[in-house]
Short mmCIF file of C-alpha atoms in Angstrom, two decimals:
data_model
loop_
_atom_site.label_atom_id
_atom_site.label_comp_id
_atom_site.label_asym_id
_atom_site.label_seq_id
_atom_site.Cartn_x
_atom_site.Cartn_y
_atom_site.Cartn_z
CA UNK A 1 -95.07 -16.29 -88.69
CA UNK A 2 -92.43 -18.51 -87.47
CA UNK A 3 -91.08 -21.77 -89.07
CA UNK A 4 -91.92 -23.50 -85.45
CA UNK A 5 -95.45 -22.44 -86.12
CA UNK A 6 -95.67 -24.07 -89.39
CA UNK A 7 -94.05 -26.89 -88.52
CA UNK A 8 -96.63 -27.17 -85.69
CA UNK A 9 -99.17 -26.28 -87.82
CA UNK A 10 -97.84 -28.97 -90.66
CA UNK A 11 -97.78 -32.19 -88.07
CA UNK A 12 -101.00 -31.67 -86.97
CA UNK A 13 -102.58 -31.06 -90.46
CA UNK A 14 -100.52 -34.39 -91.19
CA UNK A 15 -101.95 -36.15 -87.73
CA UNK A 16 -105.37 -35.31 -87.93
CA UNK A 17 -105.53 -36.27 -91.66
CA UNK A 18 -103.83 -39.52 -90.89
CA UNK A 19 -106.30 -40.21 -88.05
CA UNK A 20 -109.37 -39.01 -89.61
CA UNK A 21 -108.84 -40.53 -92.77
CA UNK A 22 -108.28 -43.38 -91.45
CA UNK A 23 -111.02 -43.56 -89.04
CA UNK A 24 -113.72 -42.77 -91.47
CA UNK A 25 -112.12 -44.89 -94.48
CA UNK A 26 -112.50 -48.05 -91.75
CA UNK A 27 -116.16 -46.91 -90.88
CA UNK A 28 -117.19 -46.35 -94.35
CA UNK A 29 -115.81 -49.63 -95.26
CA UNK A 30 -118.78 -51.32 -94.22
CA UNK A 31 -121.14 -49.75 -96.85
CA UNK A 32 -119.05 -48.21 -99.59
CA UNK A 33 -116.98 -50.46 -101.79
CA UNK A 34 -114.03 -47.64 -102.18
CA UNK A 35 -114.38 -46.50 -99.08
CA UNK A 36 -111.23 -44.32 -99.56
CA UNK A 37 -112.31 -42.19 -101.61
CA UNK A 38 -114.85 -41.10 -98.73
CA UNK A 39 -112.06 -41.14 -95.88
CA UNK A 40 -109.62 -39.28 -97.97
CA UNK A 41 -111.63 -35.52 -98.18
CA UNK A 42 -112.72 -35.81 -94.93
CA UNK A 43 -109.35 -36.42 -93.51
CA UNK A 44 -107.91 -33.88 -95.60
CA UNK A 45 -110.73 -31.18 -94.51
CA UNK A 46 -110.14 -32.62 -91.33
CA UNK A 47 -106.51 -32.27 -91.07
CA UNK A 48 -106.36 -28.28 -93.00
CA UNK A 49 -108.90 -27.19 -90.09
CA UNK A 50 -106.32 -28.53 -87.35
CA UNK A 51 -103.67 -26.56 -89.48
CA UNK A 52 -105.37 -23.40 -89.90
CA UNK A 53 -106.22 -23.66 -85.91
CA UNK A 54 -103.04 -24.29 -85.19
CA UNK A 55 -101.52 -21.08 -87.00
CA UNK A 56 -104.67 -18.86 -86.37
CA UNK A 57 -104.09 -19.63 -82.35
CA UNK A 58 -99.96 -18.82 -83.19
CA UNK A 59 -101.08 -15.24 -84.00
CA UNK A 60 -100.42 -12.23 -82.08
CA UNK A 61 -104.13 -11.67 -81.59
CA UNK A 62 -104.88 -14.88 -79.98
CA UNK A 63 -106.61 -15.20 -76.79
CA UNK A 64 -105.47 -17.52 -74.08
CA UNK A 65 -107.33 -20.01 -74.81
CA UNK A 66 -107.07 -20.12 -78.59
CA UNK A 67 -103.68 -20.35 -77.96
CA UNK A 68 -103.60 -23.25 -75.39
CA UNK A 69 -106.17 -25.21 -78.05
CA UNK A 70 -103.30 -24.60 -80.96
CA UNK A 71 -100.69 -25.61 -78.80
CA UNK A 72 -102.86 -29.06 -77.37
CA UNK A 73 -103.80 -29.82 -80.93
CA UNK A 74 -99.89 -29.35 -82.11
CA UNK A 75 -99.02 -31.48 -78.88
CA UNK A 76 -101.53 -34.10 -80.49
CA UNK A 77 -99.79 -33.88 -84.01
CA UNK A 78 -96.33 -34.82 -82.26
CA UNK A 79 -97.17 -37.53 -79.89
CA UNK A 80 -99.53 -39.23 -82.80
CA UNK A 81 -96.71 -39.27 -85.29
CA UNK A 82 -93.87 -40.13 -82.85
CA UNK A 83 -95.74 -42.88 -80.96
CA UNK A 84 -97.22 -44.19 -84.67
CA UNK A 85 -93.27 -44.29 -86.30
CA UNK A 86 -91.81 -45.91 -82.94
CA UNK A 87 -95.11 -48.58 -82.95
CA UNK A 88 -94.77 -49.44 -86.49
CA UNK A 89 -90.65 -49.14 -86.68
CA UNK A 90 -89.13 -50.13 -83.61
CA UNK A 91 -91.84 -52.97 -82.42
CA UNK A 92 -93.78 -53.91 -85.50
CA UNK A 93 -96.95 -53.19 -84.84
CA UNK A 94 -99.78 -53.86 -87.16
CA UNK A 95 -101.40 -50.83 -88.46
CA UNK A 96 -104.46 -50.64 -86.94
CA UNK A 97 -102.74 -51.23 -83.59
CA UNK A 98 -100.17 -48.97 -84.05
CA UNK A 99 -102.92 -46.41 -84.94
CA UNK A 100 -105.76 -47.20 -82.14
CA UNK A 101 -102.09 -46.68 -79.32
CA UNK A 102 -101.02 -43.46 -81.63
CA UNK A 103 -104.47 -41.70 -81.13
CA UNK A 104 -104.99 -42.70 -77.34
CA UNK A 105 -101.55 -41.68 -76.95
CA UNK A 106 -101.72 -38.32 -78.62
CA UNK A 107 -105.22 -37.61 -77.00
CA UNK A 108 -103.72 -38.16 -73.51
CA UNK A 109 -101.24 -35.97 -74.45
CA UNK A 110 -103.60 -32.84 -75.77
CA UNK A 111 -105.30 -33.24 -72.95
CA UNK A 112 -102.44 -33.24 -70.60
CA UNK A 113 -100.95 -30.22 -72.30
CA UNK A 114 -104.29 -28.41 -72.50
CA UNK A 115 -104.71 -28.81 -68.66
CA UNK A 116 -100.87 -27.67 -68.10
CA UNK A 117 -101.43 -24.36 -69.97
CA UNK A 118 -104.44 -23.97 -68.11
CA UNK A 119 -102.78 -24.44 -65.04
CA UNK A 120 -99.72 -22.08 -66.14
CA UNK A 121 -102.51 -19.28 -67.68
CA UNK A 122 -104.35 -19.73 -64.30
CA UNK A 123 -101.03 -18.96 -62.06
CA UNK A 124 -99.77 -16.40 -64.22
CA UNK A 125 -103.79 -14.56 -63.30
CA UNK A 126 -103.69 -14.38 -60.09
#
């Protein structure tokens, strides 16, 4: 295993909790006082299953298309943490507006490199 796929594997373990967490803490906040402590295990469940996809779809063994889903949901990982710093940093976001932008962001972008690598697998077929 190479450090690229662990890094991968690391920010979107970290993107996915981040997102998930935070999605489900804000939900839950409605009818559970400490609504953290629901969003919390979630996210982290959530984020070690994005981790463990991304690294199982790294392996030698992988089929095309596990590997185009591990290398969409690292592409998520990326864009969410890079457009989340920039929005908060550089323009001062608030957090919930900086994190609604992060995860449109980062979906357009899993699904833009999901379709690439489908386009690129499809070429390479034929």
């Amino acid at each position: 295993m190479h450090a690229r796929t662990l890094a991968a594997a690391a920010v979107a373990g970290l993107a996915v909790f981040l997102a998930v967490g935070v999605a489900v803490t804000e939900v839950a906040l409605r009818w559970v006082e400490f609504s953290l402590f629901v969003g919390t295990p979630i996210g982290f469940v959530a984020g070690a299953t994005a981790a463990a996809l991304v690294v199982a779809g790294s392996g030698a063994d992988a089929s095309a298309r596990q590997r185009r889903v591990a290398v969409a949901v690292g592409a998520f990982g990326a864009a969410f943490l890079v457009v989340l710093a920039v929005a908060v940093g550089v323009f001062s976001l608030p957090p919930s507006r900086a994190l609604t932008l992060a995860t449109l962001v980062a979906v357009l972008t899993a699904a833009g490199t999901n379709a690439l690598k489908l386009v690129e697998t499809d070429s390479l077929t034929k």
